[in-house]
Short mmCIF file of C-alpha atoms in Angstrom, two decimals:
data_model
loop_
_atom_site.label_atom_id
_atom_site.label_comp_id
_atom_site.label_asym_id
_atom_site.label_seq_id
_atom_site.Cartn_x
_atom_site.Cartn_y
_atom_site.Cartn_z
CA MET H 1 -0.01 -0.01 0.04
CA SER H 2 2.77 2.49 0.85
CA ASN H 3 4.35 2.00 -2.73
CA ARG H 4 0.83 2.78 -4.12
CA LEU H 5 0.63 5.97 -1.79
CA LYS H 6 3.80 7.30 -3.38
CA GLU H 7 2.61 6.52 -6.88
CA LEU H 8 -0.52 8.49 -6.05
CA LEU H 9 1.40 11.41 -4.69
CA GLN H 10 3.64 11.65 -7.87
CA ASP H 11 0.48 12.51 -9.80
CA CYS H 12 -0.99 14.80 -7.31
CA SER H 13 -0.54 16.43 -3.76
CA VAL H 14 -2.96 16.49 -0.83
CA GLU H 15 -3.23 19.39 1.38
CA ALA H 16 -5.00 19.89 4.62
CA SER H 17 -5.22 22.71 7.01
CA ALA H 18 -6.54 23.16 10.67
CA PRO H 19 -7.02 26.17 12.85
CA CYS H 20 -5.27 26.92 16.19
CA ARG H 21 -7.17 28.18 19.34
CA ILE H 22 -7.38 30.46 22.36
CA ASP H 23 -8.84 28.97 25.48
CA MET H 24 -10.06 28.96 29.07
CA GLY H 25 -10.08 26.02 31.58
CA GLY H 26 -7.26 24.25 29.87
CA THR H 27 -5.55 21.38 31.85
CA LEU H 28 -9.11 20.18 32.82
CA ASP H 29 -8.88 18.27 29.49
CA ILE H 30 -6.08 15.93 31.01
CA PRO H 31 -7.44 12.52 32.33
CA VAL H 32 -6.04 12.79 35.84
CA PHE H 33 -7.94 16.02 36.28
CA TYR H 34 -11.27 15.23 34.79
CA TYR H 35 -11.47 11.79 36.28
CA ALA H 36 -11.05 13.18 39.71
CA LEU H 37 -13.42 16.19 39.18
CA HIS H 38 -15.96 14.26 37.04
CA HIS H 39 -18.63 14.89 39.55
CA LEU H 40 -18.30 18.67 38.72
CA SER H 41 -18.69 18.04 34.90
CA PRO H 42 -15.58 19.75 34.07
CA CYS H 43 -15.22 21.55 30.77
CA THR H 44 -12.86 23.60 28.69
CA PHE H 45 -13.65 26.60 26.49
CA ASN H 46 -12.01 27.30 23.20
CA ALA H 47 -12.42 29.45 19.95
CA ALA H 48 -10.69 28.33 16.84
CA LEU H 49 -8.72 31.13 15.33
CA ALA H 50 -8.21 31.91 11.55
CA LEU H 51 -4.52 31.16 12.02
CA ARG H 52 -4.17 27.83 10.08
CA THR H 53 -1.50 25.18 9.92
CA LYS H 54 -1.33 23.78 6.43
CA VAL H 55 0.28 20.67 5.43
CA THR H 56 1.06 19.13 2.11
CA LEU H 57 1.74 15.48 0.99
CA CYS H 58 3.72 14.89 -2.10
CA ALA H 59 6.18 12.44 -3.46
CA ASN H 60 9.79 12.63 -2.06
CA ASP H 61 12.83 12.17 -4.49
CA SER H 62 13.89 9.07 -2.44
CA ASP H 63 12.20 6.40 -0.64
CA ALA H 64 12.88 8.13 2.71
CA VAL H 65 10.24 10.29 4.62
CA LYS H 66 11.06 13.90 4.53
CA VAL H 67 9.49 16.62 6.82
CA SER H 68 9.96 20.43 6.05
CA SER H 69 8.60 23.15 8.48
CA ARG H 70 9.19 26.80 8.92
CA GLY H 71 11.56 27.45 11.66
CA PHE H 72 13.21 23.99 11.45
CA GLU H 73 15.81 22.50 9.10
CA SER H 74 14.33 20.00 6.70
CA ALA H 75 14.87 16.43 8.00
CA GLU H 76 14.95 13.16 6.04
CA PHE H 77 15.15 9.64 7.39
CA GLU H 78 14.32 6.06 6.39
CA LEU H 79 10.88 5.41 7.66
CA ASP H 80 11.80 2.95 10.31
CA SER H 81 14.60 4.85 11.73
CA ALA H 82 12.75 8.13 11.92
CA PRO H 83 13.41 9.53 15.33
CA PHE H 84 10.39 10.40 17.44
CA ASP H 85 12.41 12.64 19.76
CA HIS H 86 13.27 15.08 16.90
CA PRO H 87 11.71 18.48 16.97
CA LEU H 88 9.46 17.35 14.38
CA GLY H 89 9.13 13.77 15.90
CA ILE H 90 5.23 13.97 16.08
CA ILE H 91 5.10 14.34 12.28
CA PHE H 92 7.54 11.54 11.79
CA ALA H 93 5.52 9.40 14.17
CA ILE H 94 2.38 9.86 12.12
CA ALA H 95 4.29 9.10 8.92
CA VAL H 96 5.54 5.95 10.50
CA TYR H 97 1.95 4.97 11.43
CA TYR H 98 0.73 5.64 7.88
CA ARG H 99 3.77 3.71 6.39
CA ALA H 100 4.67 6.83 4.32
CA HIS H 101 7.81 5.56 2.51
CA GLY H 102 9.06 8.12 -0.06
CA ILE H 103 6.69 10.97 1.06
CA HIS H 104 7.47 14.61 1.62
CA ILE H 105 5.42 16.39 4.25
CA THR H 106 5.58 20.27 4.30
CA VAL H 107 4.24 22.20 7.26
CA GLU H 108 3.37 25.83 7.18
CA SER H 109 1.86 27.63 10.11
CA ASP H 110 0.20 30.99 10.32
CA SER H 111 0.97 31.25 14.05
CA PRO H 112 4.40 31.87 15.71
CA PRO H 113 6.29 28.68 16.74
CA LYS H 114 5.66 27.60 20.43
CA SER H 115 3.01 30.27 20.88
CA ALA H 116 0.84 28.15 23.11
CA LEU H 117 -2.08 28.32 20.50
CA GLY H 118 -2.10 24.42 19.80
CA GLY H 119 -0.24 24.69 16.51
CA SER H 120 1.53 21.39 16.98
CA SER H 121 -1.62 19.55 17.51
CA ALA H 122 -3.35 21.38 14.63
CA ALA H 123 -0.41 20.15 12.45
CA ALA H 124 -0.74 16.65 13.72
CA LEU H 125 -4.48 16.56 12.98
CA ALA H 126 -3.96 18.12 9.52
CA VAL H 127 -1.38 15.51 8.63
CA ILE H 128 -3.61 12.80 9.68
CA ALA H 129 -6.64 14.29 7.56
CA ALA H 130 -4.27 14.51 4.66
CA PHE H 131 -3.11 10.90 4.81
CA ASP H 132 -6.79 9.79 5.44
CA ARG H 133 -7.71 11.59 2.15
CA ALA H 134 -4.77 9.96 0.25
CA TYR H 135 -5.76 6.58 1.43
CA GLN H 136 -9.45 7.13 0.59
CA GLU H 137 -8.22 7.68 -3.04
CA LEU H 138 -6.56 4.20 -2.76
CA GLY H 139 -9.91 2.69 -1.72
CA GLU H 140 -9.70 2.75 2.09
CA ARG H 141 -12.69 3.83 4.29
CA ALA H 142 -12.68 7.47 5.68
CA LEU H 143 -11.68 7.86 9.27
CA PRO H 144 -14.38 9.46 11.27
CA VAL H 145 -13.51 12.79 12.83
CA ARG H 146 -13.68 11.55 16.41
CA ARG H 147 -11.21 8.94 15.62
CA SER H 148 -8.92 11.37 13.79
CA VAL H 149 -8.96 13.43 16.90
CA ALA H 150 -8.26 10.34 19.14
CA LEU H 151 -5.38 9.28 16.81
CA ALA H 152 -3.66 12.67 16.79
CA HIS H 153 -4.04 13.04 20.60
CA ASP H 154 -2.73 9.35 21.38
CA ILE H 155 0.29 9.74 19.10
CA GLU H 156 1.15 13.17 20.45
CA SER H 157 0.81 11.94 24.05
CA ALA H 158 2.86 8.78 23.33
CA VAL H 159 5.60 10.63 21.66
CA LEU H 160 5.96 13.35 24.27
CA GLY H 161 5.81 10.63 26.92
CA ILE H 162 3.35 12.83 29.13
CA PRO H 163 -0.40 13.00 29.51
CA CYS H 164 -1.68 15.51 27.05
CA GLY H 165 -5.17 17.20 26.88
CA LEU H 166 -7.67 17.01 24.07
CA GLN H 167 -8.87 20.49 23.51
CA ASP H 168 -6.19 21.42 20.91
CA GLN H 169 -7.11 18.60 18.56
CA LEU H 170 -10.93 19.25 18.99
CA ALA H 171 -10.59 22.92 18.12
CA ALA H 172 -8.51 21.98 15.08
CA ALA H 173 -11.06 19.35 13.96
CA TYR H 174 -14.26 21.28 14.58
CA GLY H 175 -13.45 25.05 14.41
CA GLY H 176 -15.94 27.57 15.84
CA VAL H 177 -16.51 28.51 19.45
CA ASN H 178 -17.21 25.68 21.77
CA ALA H 179 -17.21 24.17 25.30
CA TRP H 180 -15.94 20.66 25.60
CA TYR H 181 -17.24 18.53 28.48
CA TRP H 182 -14.75 15.75 29.55
CA THR H 183 -16.56 12.33 30.11
CA VAL H 184 -15.15 9.31 31.88
CA SER H 185 -17.09 6.45 30.18
CA PRO H 186 -14.59 3.89 29.08
CA ASP H 187 -16.71 2.70 26.11
CA GLY H 188 -17.81 6.13 24.99
CA PRO H 189 -16.25 9.33 23.35
CA ARG H 190 -14.04 11.19 25.75
CA PHE H 191 -15.90 14.36 25.17
CA GLU H 192 -19.27 16.13 24.44
CA LYS H 193 -19.40 19.20 22.27
CA GLN H 194 -21.45 22.37 23.11
CA SER H 195 -21.51 25.03 20.44
CA LEU H 196 -21.76 28.50 21.94
CA MET H 197 -22.42 30.48 18.71
CA GLY H 198 -22.89 30.43 15.13
CA LYS H 199 -20.96 32.08 12.32
CA LYS H 200 -22.78 35.47 12.70
CA GLU H 201 -22.38 35.56 16.51
CA ALA H 202 -18.76 34.56 16.13
CA ARG H 203 -18.10 37.56 13.99
CA GLU H 204 -19.50 39.72 16.68
CA PHE H 205 -17.46 37.92 19.27
CA GLU H 206 -14.32 38.77 17.27
CA LYS H 207 -14.78 42.40 17.99
CA ARG H 208 -14.54 41.73 21.77
CA ILE H 209 -11.19 39.61 21.60
CA LEU H 210 -7.52 40.53 21.10
CA VAL H 211 -4.56 38.08 20.89
CA ALA H 212 -0.97 39.00 21.35
CA TYR H 213 2.40 36.96 20.99
CA CYS H 214 4.71 38.06 23.82
CA GLY H 215 7.97 37.26 21.77
CA ILE H 216 8.93 34.40 24.05
CA PRO H 217 8.21 30.79 23.26
CA HIS H 218 6.48 28.56 25.84
CA VAL H 219 7.39 25.26 27.17
CA SER H 220 4.14 23.73 28.10
CA ALA H 221 5.41 20.63 29.57
CA ASP H 222 7.12 22.39 32.40
CA VAL H 223 3.96 24.15 33.72
CA ASN H 224 1.58 21.22 33.00
CA THR H 225 3.98 18.97 34.91
CA THR H 226 3.97 21.30 37.84
CA TRP H 227 0.19 21.42 37.94
CA MET H 228 -0.24 17.71 37.62
CA LYS H 229 2.37 16.97 40.33
CA GLN H 230 0.52 19.52 42.73
CA PHE H 231 -2.89 18.00 41.79
CA VAL H 232 -1.79 14.35 42.28
CA SER H 233 -0.27 15.18 45.70
CA GLY H 234 -3.72 16.75 46.73
CA SER H 235 -2.19 20.06 47.80
CA THR H 236 -4.08 22.18 45.13
CA ARG H 237 -7.14 20.03 44.55
CA ASP H 238 -9.42 22.72 46.24
CA LYS H 239 -8.09 25.32 43.54
CA TRP H 240 -8.93 23.05 40.57
CA VAL H 241 -12.36 22.60 42.00
CA GLN H 242 -12.66 26.32 41.98
CA ILE H 243 -11.09 26.47 38.51
CA ALA H 244 -13.61 23.96 37.26
CA GLY H 245 -16.56 26.11 38.65
CA LEU H 246 -15.14 29.37 37.24
CA THR H 247 -14.75 27.56 33.79
CA ALA H 248 -18.36 26.60 33.87
CA ASP H 249 -19.34 29.92 34.89
CA PHE H 250 -17.44 31.56 31.92
CA VAL H 251 -19.12 29.15 29.45
CA ASP H 252 -22.57 29.87 30.69
CA ALA H 253 -21.95 33.62 30.56
CA VAL H 254 -20.58 33.43 27.02
CA ASP H 255 -23.54 31.24 26.02
CA LYS H 256 -25.85 34.06 27.53
CA LYS H 257 -23.81 36.87 26.14
CA ASP H 258 -23.11 38.10 29.63
CA PHE H 259 -19.74 39.33 29.00
CA PRO H 260 -19.12 41.11 32.30
CA LYS H 261 -19.58 37.84 34.08
CA ALA H 262 -17.47 36.05 31.68
CA ILE H 263 -14.71 38.60 32.38
CA GLU H 264 -15.09 38.25 36.14
CA ALA H 265 -14.62 34.38 35.94
CA MET H 266 -11.74 34.69 33.56
CA ASN H 267 -9.70 37.03 35.86
CA LYS H 268 -10.51 34.94 38.95
CA GLU H 269 -9.37 31.80 37.13
CA VAL H 270 -6.05 33.30 36.17
CA ASP H 271 -5.44 34.54 39.70
CA LEU H 272 -5.89 31.02 40.98
CA ARG H 273 -3.38 29.79 38.36
CA LEU H 274 -0.96 32.52 39.50
CA GLU H 275 -1.19 31.35 43.19
CA MET H 276 -0.16 27.78 42.09
CA THR H 277 2.44 28.83 39.39
CA PRO H 278 3.61 32.57 39.58
CA ASP H 279 5.70 31.91 36.47
CA VAL H 280 2.67 31.16 34.32
CA LEU H 281 2.85 34.87 33.41
CA ASN H 282 6.21 36.25 32.46
CA PRO H 283 6.84 40.00 33.00
CA ILE H 284 5.56 41.27 29.47
CA MET H 285 2.47 38.91 29.96
CA HIS H 286 1.72 40.47 33.43
CA ARG H 287 1.82 43.96 31.84
CA LEU H 288 -0.68 42.84 29.15
CA VAL H 289 -3.03 41.28 31.66
CA GLN H 290 -2.91 44.32 33.87
CA ALA H 291 -3.64 46.76 30.97
CA ALA H 292 -6.62 44.72 30.02
CA LYS H 293 -7.87 44.71 33.56
CA GLU H 294 -7.44 48.50 33.86
CA ASN H 295 -9.86 48.79 30.81
CA ALA H 296 -12.60 46.45 32.50
CA ALA H 297 -11.52 43.50 30.36
CA GLY H 298 -10.39 39.91 31.19
CA ALA H 299 -6.98 38.60 30.02
CA ARG H 300 -5.28 35.30 30.29
CA PHE H 301 -2.51 33.18 28.94
CA THR H 302 -3.21 30.68 26.20
CA GLY H 303 -2.40 26.86 26.76
CA ALA H 304 -0.17 26.47 29.66
CA GLY H 305 1.39 29.96 29.59
CA ALA H 306 4.83 30.80 30.71
CA GLY H 307 5.39 32.39 27.43
CA GLY H 308 3.44 32.19 24.15
CA CYS H 309 0.33 34.28 23.72
CA VAL H 310 -2.11 36.39 25.92
CA TRP H 311 -5.75 36.96 24.87
CA ALA H 312 -8.34 39.44 26.10
CA LEU H 313 -12.07 39.62 26.23
CA GLY H 314 -13.64 42.91 26.80
CA GLU H 315 -16.58 45.23 25.92
CA GLU H 316 -16.34 46.21 22.19
CA ASP H 317 -16.04 49.95 23.00
CA LYS H 318 -12.85 49.23 25.04
CA MET H 319 -10.97 47.09 22.79
CA GLU H 320 -9.41 49.88 20.68
CA ALA H 321 -7.78 51.41 23.81
CA ILE H 322 -6.60 48.00 24.90
CA LYS H 323 -5.15 47.49 21.51
CA ASP H 324 -3.20 50.77 21.64
CA LEU H 325 -1.92 49.94 25.04
CA TRP H 326 -0.87 46.46 23.95
CA SER H 327 0.94 47.73 20.97
CA LYS H 328 3.10 49.93 23.13
CA ILE H 329 3.84 47.05 25.62
CA LEU H 330 4.82 44.70 22.92
CA ALA H 331 7.17 47.16 21.28
CA ASP H 332 9.43 46.64 24.33
CA GLU H 333 10.02 42.99 23.38
CA GLU H 334 11.61 41.70 20.22
CA GLY H 335 9.45 39.47 18.12
CA ALA H 336 6.33 40.43 20.21
CA HIS H 337 3.24 41.40 18.22
CA LEU H 338 -0.54 41.45 17.97
CA LEU H 339 -2.03 38.67 15.99
CA ASP H 340 -4.54 39.40 13.16
CA ALA H 341 -6.84 36.58 14.26
CA GLY H 342 -10.48 36.37 13.87
CA VAL H 343 -12.59 33.32 14.82
CA ASP H 344 -12.34 30.44 12.42
CA PRO H 345 -15.84 28.73 11.98
CA ASP H 346 -14.32 25.77 10.10
CA GLY H 347 -12.24 23.00 11.39
CA VAL H 348 -9.94 20.80 9.40
CA LEU H 349 -10.17 21.33 5.55
CA VAL H 350 -8.66 18.87 2.92
CA SER H 351 -8.20 19.32 -0.80
CA GLN H 352 -6.32 17.51 -3.64
CA ARG H 353 -4.36 19.16 -6.35
#
């Protein structure tokens, strides 16, 4: 089948793209948290951003698998010696799963590297979607979206060697603005989806949000590992009960368009995270959050913080002032900038050329 795959991709290429996200209530999507807190119906909010990661599959010149991605040197290995501990190891692991001898995978991302927007998970999901389309052309059955999400998550978690959440893959797969409820049934899906707004409402929601890259890459494993160790020890369990409640309050408020209540819940949640891990906000992120608060807005880190991005939610008439303040703050850090990112109503998209 792998030889047929290369033959197919000598005549055409397959492209897939998936969005990244902003979020609230992350970490609750990691099993150790949602199993212990299942009686609270824990959930995570995210909104897909129109900052897409695009992947292209085509035939390689040799029988090796090659991966090219902006910000990294292209890497090429024989399939069964491809290293999973490489910076592009998740992509190589997916290539091995699909027996992609002689395939060149190109990854292009609209979001900054290590920006805590879920870009690596979006890339993984897009690669899986592209391979799935290629194998459909060879007569295989299509992979259901839920299984694509599970496959992307499981490969990423296995390669990284740590428990990972599921929200990044879900935002990439489905797009839009959603709450994800984490379930504990061993035989059923691991999530339930609540759509919080349609396309027209999402366009209005865009006017209330702002996203900035702080110029400093994040390392999510460090912060998540700290949170998990604290949680497992029992020392911070009470704070996570509060975080689960505040996330539910935030989701309910966004659903009802009660944005002052959503902002209040957002800021309280960040304060709890800061009590547990003060370094979840670096100095420039602190300044961005404070500027938003001074203009009656909420602001928080994306993903696990400690670098990456900050996003704000506020009243529409306040956002221009916050944008001006943030622009001045970001000018002090090399590489920091506002992101031109609206809400993306679409999840993963696939095409063939």
